[in-house]
PDB file of C-alpha atoms in Angstrom:
ATOM      1  CA  ASN O 270      20.098  -7.322  38.494  1.00 50.00           C
ATOM      2  CA  ALA O 271      20.747  -3.925  36.985  1.00 67.00           C
ATOM      3  CA  GLY O 272      17.291  -3.501  35.492  1.00 90.00           C
ATOM      4  CA  VAL O 273      16.591  -2.528  31.916  1.00 95.00           C
ATOM      5  CA  MET O 274      19.658  -0.827  30.467  1.00 96.00           C
ATOM      6  CA  GLN O 275      19.430   1.608  27.610  1.00 97.00           C
ATOM      7  CA  ASN O 276      22.354   3.260  25.925  1.00 97.00           C
ATOM      8  CA  PRO O 277      23.380   5.760  25.073  1.00 97.00           C
ATOM      9  CA  ARG O 278      21.439   8.036  27.422  1.00 97.00           C
ATOM     10  CA  HIS O 279      21.890  10.945  25.053  1.00 97.00           C
ATOM     11  CA  LEU O 280      22.608  10.806  21.335  1.00 98.00           C
ATOM     12  CA  VAL O 281      23.165  13.701  18.977  1.00 98.00           C
ATOM     13  CA  ARG O 282      23.060  13.090  15.241  1.00 98.00           C
ATOM     14  CA  ARG O 283      23.191  15.362  12.211  1.00 98.00           C
ATOM     15  CA  ARG O 284      20.450  15.117   9.666  1.00 98.00           C
ATOM     16  CA  GLY O 285      21.059  12.176   7.350  1.00 98.00           C
ATOM     17  CA  GLN O 286      23.121  10.152   9.818  1.00 98.00           C
ATOM     18  CA  GLU O 287      22.123   6.871  11.408  1.00 98.00           C
ATOM     19  CA  ALA O 288      21.057   6.410  15.027  1.00 98.00           C
ATOM     20  CA  ARG O 289      21.376   3.088  16.861  1.00 98.00           C
ATOM     21  CA  LEU O 290      19.665   2.718  20.203  1.00 98.00           C
ATOM     22  CA  ARG O 291      20.277  -0.270  22.448  1.00 98.00           C
ATOM     23  CA  CYS O 292      18.115  -1.948  25.048  1.00 98.00           C
ATOM     24  CA  SER O 293      19.375  -4.744  27.287  1.00 97.00           C
ATOM     25  CA  PRO O 294      16.466  -6.501  29.013  1.00 96.00           C
ATOM     26  CA  MET O 295      16.404  -7.618  32.591  1.00 92.00           C
ATOM     27  CA  LYS O 296      17.580 -11.160  33.167  1.00 90.00           C
ATOM     28  CA  GLY O 297      14.886 -13.597  32.151  1.00 90.00           C
ATOM     29  CA  HIS O 298      12.889 -11.046  30.163  1.00 92.00           C
ATOM     30  CA  SER O 299      12.235 -12.192  26.618  1.00 93.00           C
ATOM     31  CA  HIS O 300       9.718  -9.550  25.499  1.00 94.00           C
ATOM     32  CA  VAL O 301      10.864  -6.098  24.405  1.00 96.00           C
ATOM     33  CA  TYR O 302       8.709  -3.091  23.570  1.00 96.00           C
ATOM     34  CA  TRP O 303       9.956   0.184  22.112  1.00 98.00           C
ATOM     35  CA  TYR O 304       8.144   3.482  22.684  1.00 97.00           C
ATOM     36  CA  ARG O 305       8.732   7.046  21.523  1.00 97.00           C
ATOM     37  CA  GLN O 306       7.922  10.091  23.593  1.00 94.00           C
ATOM     38  CA  LEU O 307       7.802  13.663  22.370  1.00 88.00           C
ATOM     39  CA  PRO O 308       8.090  16.495  24.939  1.00 81.00           C
ATOM     40  CA  GLU O 309       4.925  16.965  27.001  1.00 79.00           C
ATOM     41  CA  GLU O 310       3.307  13.930  25.390  1.00 84.00           C
ATOM     42  CA  GLY O 311       2.596  10.322  26.279  1.00 86.00           C
ATOM     43  CA  LEU O 312       4.540   7.313  25.116  1.00 93.00           C
ATOM     44  CA  LYS O 313       3.633   5.981  21.679  1.00 94.00           C
ATOM     45  CA  PHE O 314       4.068   2.303  20.928  1.00 94.00           C
ATOM     46  CA  MET O 315       6.468   1.485  18.116  1.00 97.00           C
ATOM     47  CA  VAL O 316       7.345  -2.192  18.055  1.00 97.00           C
ATOM     48  CA  TYR O 317       7.117  -5.400  20.105  1.00 95.00           C
ATOM     49  CA  LEU O 318       9.745  -8.087  19.753  1.00 96.00           C
ATOM     50  CA  GLN O 319      10.572 -11.457  21.194  1.00 94.00           C
ATOM     51  CA  LYS O 320      13.888 -13.199  20.687  1.00 89.00           C
ATOM     52  CA  GLU O 321      14.635 -13.137  16.944  1.00 89.00           C
ATOM     53  CA  ASN O 322      11.031 -12.252  16.079  1.00 94.00           C
ATOM     54  CA  ILE O 323       9.077  -9.077  15.435  1.00 96.00           C
ATOM     55  CA  ILE O 324       5.614  -9.632  16.874  1.00 94.00           C
ATOM     56  CA  ASP O 325       3.962  -6.264  16.252  1.00 93.00           C
ATOM     57  CA  GLU O 326       5.481  -3.347  14.358  1.00 95.00           C
ATOM     58  CA  SER O 327       2.252  -1.448  13.807  1.00 93.00           C
ATOM     59  CA  GLY O 328       3.682   1.693  15.432  1.00 94.00           C
ATOM     60  CA  MET O 329       6.874   1.815  13.393  1.00 96.00           C
ATOM     61  CA  PRO O 330       7.190   4.254  10.502  1.00 95.00           C
ATOM     62  CA  LYS O 331       7.351   2.303   7.272  1.00 91.00           C
ATOM     63  CA  GLU O 332      10.639   3.832   6.176  1.00 95.00           C
ATOM     64  CA  ARG O 333      13.992   4.442   7.874  1.00 98.00           C
ATOM     65  CA  PHE O 334      13.073   2.644  11.107  1.00 98.00           C
ATOM     66  CA  SER O 335      13.925  -0.953  11.958  1.00 97.00           C
ATOM     67  CA  ALA O 336      14.258  -3.039  15.096  1.00 98.00           C
ATOM     68  CA  GLU O 337      15.792  -6.335  16.019  1.00 97.00           C
ATOM     69  CA  PHE O 338      16.206  -8.516  19.067  1.00 96.00           C
ATOM     70  CA  PRO O 339      18.857 -11.124  18.254  1.00 93.00           C
ATOM     71  CA  LYS O 340      19.378 -14.389  20.058  1.00 90.00           C
ATOM     72  CA  GLU O 341      22.411 -12.909  21.783  1.00 90.00           C
ATOM     73  CA  GLY O 342      22.843  -9.274  22.751  1.00 92.00           C
ATOM     74  CA  PRO O 343      20.583  -6.277  23.201  1.00 96.00           C
ATOM     75  CA  SER O 344      17.601  -5.182  21.190  1.00 98.00           C
ATOM     76  CA  ILE O 345      18.498  -2.482  18.664  1.00 98.00           C
ATOM     77  CA  LEU O 346      16.290   0.283  17.335  1.00 98.00           C
ATOM     78  CA  ARG O 347      17.853   1.693  14.200  1.00 98.00           C
ATOM     79  CA  ILE O 348      16.897   4.939  12.533  1.00 98.00           C
ATOM     80  CA  GLN O 349      18.470   5.639   9.164  1.00 98.00           C
ATOM     81  CA  GLN O 350      18.864   9.074   7.588  1.00 98.00           C
ATOM     82  CA  VAL O 351      17.555  10.853  10.662  1.00 98.00           C
ATOM     83  CA  VAL O 352      15.476  14.013  10.341  1.00 97.00           C
ATOM     84  CA  ARG O 353      14.714  16.692  12.927  1.00 96.00           C
ATOM     85  CA  GLY O 354      11.294  15.157  13.549  1.00 95.00           C
ATOM     86  CA  ASP O 355      12.996  12.032  14.911  1.00 96.00           C
ATOM     87  CA  SER O 356      14.192  14.012  17.937  1.00 97.00           C
ATOM     88  CA  ALA O 357      12.493  12.424  20.931  1.00 97.00           C
ATOM     89  CA  ALA O 358      13.033  10.192  23.932  1.00 97.00           C
ATOM     90  CA  TYR O 359      12.978   6.499  23.060  1.00 98.00           C
ATOM     91  CA  PHE O 360      12.130   4.042  25.813  1.00 98.00           C
ATOM     92  CA  CYS O 361      12.163   0.301  25.901  1.00 97.00           C
ATOM     93  CA  ALA O 362      10.195  -1.875  28.292  1.00 96.00           C
ATOM     94  CA  THR O 363      10.787  -5.545  28.905  1.00 95.00           C
ATOM     95  CA  LYS O 364       8.892  -8.349  30.590  1.00 92.00           C
ATOM     96  CA  ARG O 365       8.918 -12.069  31.182  1.00 91.00           C
ATOM     97  CA  ALA O 366       6.731 -14.300  29.077  1.00 88.00           C
ATOM     98  CA  GLY O 367       3.395 -14.957  30.760  1.00 83.00           C
ATOM     99  CA  GLU O 368       3.772 -12.206  33.355  1.00 83.00           C
ATOM    100  CA  SER O 369       2.247  -8.737  33.519  1.00 81.00           C
ATOM    101  CA  GLY O 370       5.108  -6.713  34.933  1.00 84.00           C
ATOM    102  CA  TYR O 371       6.707  -4.289  32.473  1.00 91.00           C
ATOM    103  CA  THR O 372       9.976  -2.638  33.432  1.00 93.00           C
ATOM    104  CA  PHE O 373      11.085   0.482  31.616  1.00 95.00           C
ATOM    105  CA  GLY O 374      14.581   1.671  30.940  1.00 96.00           C
ATOM    106  CA  SER O 375      15.701   5.260  31.473  1.00 95.00           C
ATOM    107  CA  GLY O 376      15.469   6.018  27.784  1.00 97.00           C
ATOM    108  CA  THR O 377      17.688   7.412  25.054  1.00 98.00           C
ATOM    109  CA  ARG O 378      17.230  11.074  24.207  1.00 97.00           C
ATOM    110  CA  LEU O 379      17.900  11.570  20.520  1.00 98.00           C
ATOM    111  CA  THR O 380      18.573  15.047  19.229  1.00 97.00           C
ATOM    112  CA  VAL O 381      18.884  15.612  15.510  1.00 97.00           C
ATOM    113  CA  VAL O 382      20.687  18.811  14.561  1.00 97.00           C
TER     114      VAL O 382
ATOM    115  CA  GLY B 284      -8.520   4.958  16.520  1.00 34.00           C
ATOM    116  CA  GLU B 285      -8.954   3.989  20.111  1.00 37.00           C
ATOM    117  CA  SER B 286      -7.026   5.926  22.698  1.00 43.00           C
ATOM    118  CA  VAL B 287      -6.543   6.492  26.357  1.00 55.00           C
ATOM    119  CA  GLY B 288      -7.026  10.055  27.495  1.00 49.00           C
ATOM    120  CA  LEU B 289      -6.907  12.149  30.626  1.00 43.00           C
ATOM    121  CA  HIS B 290      -9.365  14.799  31.784  1.00 45.00           C
ATOM    122  CA  LEU B 291      -6.874  17.190  33.401  1.00 47.00           C
ATOM    123  CA  PRO B 292      -3.481  18.004  31.956  1.00 84.00           C
ATOM    124  CA  THR B 293      -2.210  19.727  35.128  1.00 90.00           C
ATOM    125  CA  LEU B 294      -3.022  19.437  38.801  1.00 93.00           C
ATOM    126  CA  SER B 295      -1.646  21.379  41.777  1.00 95.00           C
ATOM    127  CA  VAL B 296      -2.191  20.035  45.266  1.00 96.00           C
ATOM    128  CA  GLN B 297      -1.152  21.312  48.682  1.00 97.00           C
ATOM    129  CA  GLU B 298       1.337  19.095  50.450  1.00 97.00           C
ATOM    130  CA  GLY B 299      -0.463  16.718  52.751  1.00 97.00           C
ATOM    131  CA  ASP B 300      -3.713  16.838  50.816  1.00 97.00           C
ATOM    132  CA  ASN B 301      -5.078  13.987  48.725  1.00 97.00           C
ATOM    133  CA  SER B 302      -4.963  14.084  44.931  1.00 96.00           C
ATOM    134  CA  ILE B 303      -7.059  12.356  42.307  1.00 96.00           C
ATOM    135  CA  ILE B 304      -5.912  11.882  38.735  1.00 95.00           C
ATOM    136  CA  ASN B 305      -8.440  10.702  36.180  1.00 93.00           C
ATOM    137  CA  CYS B 306      -8.217   8.736  32.970  1.00 93.00           C
ATOM    138  CA  ALA B 307     -10.779   7.788  30.336  1.00 91.00           C
ATOM    139  CA  TYR B 308     -10.246   4.810  28.077  1.00 88.00           C
ATOM    140  CA  SER B 309     -12.174   3.731  25.024  1.00 80.00           C
ATOM    141  CA  ASN B 310     -11.143   0.114  24.428  1.00 88.00           C
ATOM    142  CA  SER B 311     -13.762  -1.965  26.212  1.00 87.00           C
ATOM    143  CA  ALA B 312     -11.702  -5.085  25.502  1.00 88.00           C
ATOM    144  CA  SER B 313      -8.774  -3.907  27.631  1.00 91.00           C
ATOM    145  CA  ASP B 314      -8.292  -6.220  30.592  1.00 90.00           C
ATOM    146  CA  TYR B 315      -5.356  -4.687  32.418  1.00 93.00           C
ATOM    147  CA  PHE B 316      -4.526  -1.153  33.456  1.00 95.00           C
ATOM    148  CA  ILE B 317      -1.420   0.409  34.934  1.00 95.00           C
ATOM    149  CA  TRP B 318      -0.563   3.772  36.437  1.00 96.00           C
ATOM    150  CA  TYR B 319       2.958   5.069  35.878  1.00 96.00           C
ATOM    151  CA  LYS B 320       4.869   7.958  37.379  1.00 97.00           C
ATOM    152  CA  GLN B 321       7.461   9.738  35.277  1.00 95.00           C
ATOM    153  CA  GLU B 322       9.929  12.185  36.720  1.00 93.00           C
ATOM    154  CA  SER B 323      11.872  14.569  34.535  1.00 89.00           C
ATOM    155  CA  GLY B 324      14.562  12.795  32.515  1.00 88.00           C
ATOM    156  CA  LYS B 325      13.547   9.339  33.684  1.00 92.00           C
ATOM    157  CA  GLY B 326      11.582   6.401  32.389  1.00 93.00           C
ATOM    158  CA  PRO B 327       8.062   5.511  33.558  1.00 94.00           C
ATOM    159  CA  GLN B 328       7.964   3.979  37.011  1.00 95.00           C
ATOM    160  CA  PHE B 329       5.254   1.476  37.926  1.00 95.00           C
ATOM    161  CA  ILE B 330       2.887   2.670  40.643  1.00 96.00           C
ATOM    162  CA  ILE B 331      -0.076   0.321  40.717  1.00 97.00           C
ATOM    163  CA  ASP B 332      -2.090  -1.905  38.402  1.00 95.00           C
ATOM    164  CA  ILE B 333      -5.566  -3.339  38.243  1.00 96.00           C
ATOM    165  CA  ARG B 334      -7.272  -6.044  36.235  1.00 93.00           C
ATOM    166  CA  SER B 335     -10.670  -5.623  34.653  1.00 92.00           C
ATOM    167  CA  ASN B 336     -12.280  -8.113  37.036  1.00 93.00           C
ATOM    168  CA  MET B 337     -11.633  -5.708  39.934  1.00 96.00           C
ATOM    169  CA  ASP B 338     -12.962  -2.224  40.682  1.00 96.00           C
ATOM    170  CA  LYS B 339     -10.525  -1.123  43.358  1.00 97.00           C
ATOM    171  CA  ARG B 340      -6.980  -1.850  44.397  1.00 97.00           C
ATOM    172  CA  GLN B 341      -4.910  -0.269  47.118  1.00 97.00           C
ATOM    173  CA  GLY B 342      -1.216   0.168  47.588  1.00 94.00           C
ATOM    174  CA  GLN B 343       0.903   2.243  49.860  1.00 93.00           C
ATOM    175  CA  ARG B 344      -0.756   5.716  49.809  1.00 96.00           C
ATOM    176  CA  VAL B 345      -2.221   4.977  46.376  1.00 98.00           C
ATOM    177  CA  THR B 346      -5.570   3.590  45.285  1.00 98.00           C
ATOM    178  CA  VAL B 347      -6.732   2.810  41.775  1.00 98.00           C
ATOM    179  CA  LEU B 348     -10.425   2.731  40.934  1.00 97.00           C
ATOM    180  CA  LEU B 349     -11.827   1.202  37.778  1.00 97.00           C
ATOM    181  CA  ASN B 350     -15.326   1.906  36.503  1.00 95.00           C
ATOM    182  CA  LYS B 351     -15.903  -0.272  33.468  1.00 92.00           C
ATOM    183  CA  THR B 352     -19.422   1.034  32.927  1.00 92.00           C
ATOM    184  CA  VAL B 353     -18.140   4.487  31.999  1.00 93.00           C
ATOM    185  CA  LYS B 354     -14.631   3.345  31.049  1.00 93.00           C
ATOM    186  CA  HIS B 355     -12.968   5.443  33.694  1.00 94.00           C
ATOM    187  CA  LEU B 356      -9.826   4.925  35.736  1.00 95.00           C
ATOM    188  CA  SER B 357      -8.565   7.046  38.595  1.00 97.00           C
ATOM    189  CA  LEU B 358      -5.473   7.228  40.758  1.00 97.00           C
ATOM    190  CA  GLN B 359      -5.795   8.542  44.281  1.00 98.00           C
ATOM    191  CA  ILE B 360      -2.678   9.590  46.156  1.00 98.00           C
ATOM    192  CA  ALA B 361      -3.128  10.145  49.870  1.00 97.00           C
ATOM    193  CA  ALA B 362      -1.171  12.631  51.976  1.00 97.00           C
ATOM    194  CA  THR B 363       0.824  13.942  49.042  1.00 97.00           C
ATOM    195  CA  GLN B 364       4.519  14.661  49.460  1.00 96.00           C
ATOM    196  CA  PRO B 365       6.907  16.831  47.428  1.00 95.00           C
ATOM    197  CA  GLY B 366       8.341  13.665  45.891  1.00 96.00           C
ATOM    198  CA  ASP B 367       4.974  12.932  44.329  1.00 97.00           C
ATOM    199  CA  SER B 368       5.466  15.804  41.878  1.00 97.00           C
ATOM    200  CA  ALA B 369       5.741  14.179  38.451  1.00 96.00           C
ATOM    201  CA  VAL B 370       3.758  13.356  35.338  1.00 95.00           C
ATOM    202  CA  TYR B 371       1.337  10.478  35.784  1.00 96.00           C
ATOM    203  CA  PHE B 372       0.198   8.251  32.939  1.00 95.00           C
ATOM    204  CA  CYS B 373      -2.448   5.603  32.758  1.00 95.00           C
ATOM    205  CA  ALA B 374      -1.906   2.759  30.337  1.00 94.00           C
ATOM    206  CA  GLU B 375      -4.064  -0.077  29.121  1.00 93.00           C
ATOM    207  CA  LYS B 376      -3.043  -3.443  27.791  1.00 90.00           C
ATOM    208  CA  GLU B 377      -4.594  -4.641  24.624  1.00 76.00           C
ATOM    209  CA  GLY B 378      -4.301  -7.762  22.553  1.00 64.00           C
ATOM    210  CA  ASN B 379      -0.718  -8.838  22.167  1.00 61.00           C
ATOM    211  CA  GLU B 380       0.350  -7.163  25.363  1.00 77.00           C
ATOM    212  CA  LYS B 381       1.467  -3.797  24.074  1.00 86.00           C
ATOM    213  CA  LEU B 382       0.536  -0.860  26.295  1.00 91.00           C
ATOM    214  CA  THR B 383      -1.388   2.204  25.117  1.00 91.00           C
ATOM    215  CA  PHE B 384      -0.609   5.321  27.138  1.00 91.00           C
ATOM    216  CA  GLY B 385      -2.671   8.390  27.848  1.00 86.00           C
ATOM    217  CA  THR B 386      -1.263  11.885  27.396  1.00 79.00           C
ATOM    218  CA  GLY B 387      -0.399  12.359  31.068  1.00 90.00           C
ATOM    219  CA  THR B 388      -1.228  14.664  33.969  1.00 93.00           C
ATOM    220  CA  ARG B 389       1.418  16.850  35.539  1.00 94.00           C
ATOM    221  CA  LEU B 390       1.003  16.803  39.322  1.00 96.00           C
ATOM    222  CA  THR B 391       2.655  19.598  41.287  1.00 96.00           C
ATOM    223  CA  ILE B 392       2.779  19.440  45.071  1.00 96.00           C
ATOM    224  CA  ILE B 393       2.787  22.861  46.688  1.00 95.00           C
ATOM    225  CA  PRO B 394       4.842  23.001  49.914  1.00 92.00           C
TER     226      PRO B 394
END
């Protein structure tokens, strides 16, 4: 079991481009959480998904950001028309239904130039 | 809004000494708390957790204390080692299982 896989590890985008971040959960994990972390700050919750459903998106900006967790394949966090303020580390955490253990990926570091 | 915060943003400890990292939380409904360690360029790594029906839990060299009366959480690391240098976050679980993180404490172990 390779753990929670996030890719790419580093992503550079010009302002106005789209960024797609991927998170592949551990085997058997059906809950996915996305967090954003600015330098020298804590992780801020963005969105919580289960297979094919968005459960809580209270931390997601209303525009340009979207997330999905399809029946097959990884969870995707999509940022359209990126701006410099989107530069951050984006982490996903996954867990099994009914259990407490969250496992984090190594994150994707997005830099908008 | 409710938040989880830390008293000390930085902490330097001599190698071999014990360290204590503190955390204040404000959501009295939180029923589960976790301490994470984050090294530079890496994701948060689970250290230890505690449920609200407990006040103390011990692991290997680490102890978490929970005081629900004053909404305070602490992480004690015994006999610190250079590899303990990292940023430490407390997190609380609320409602639909999302975690709320504090701002973090940077622990530096002095050789």
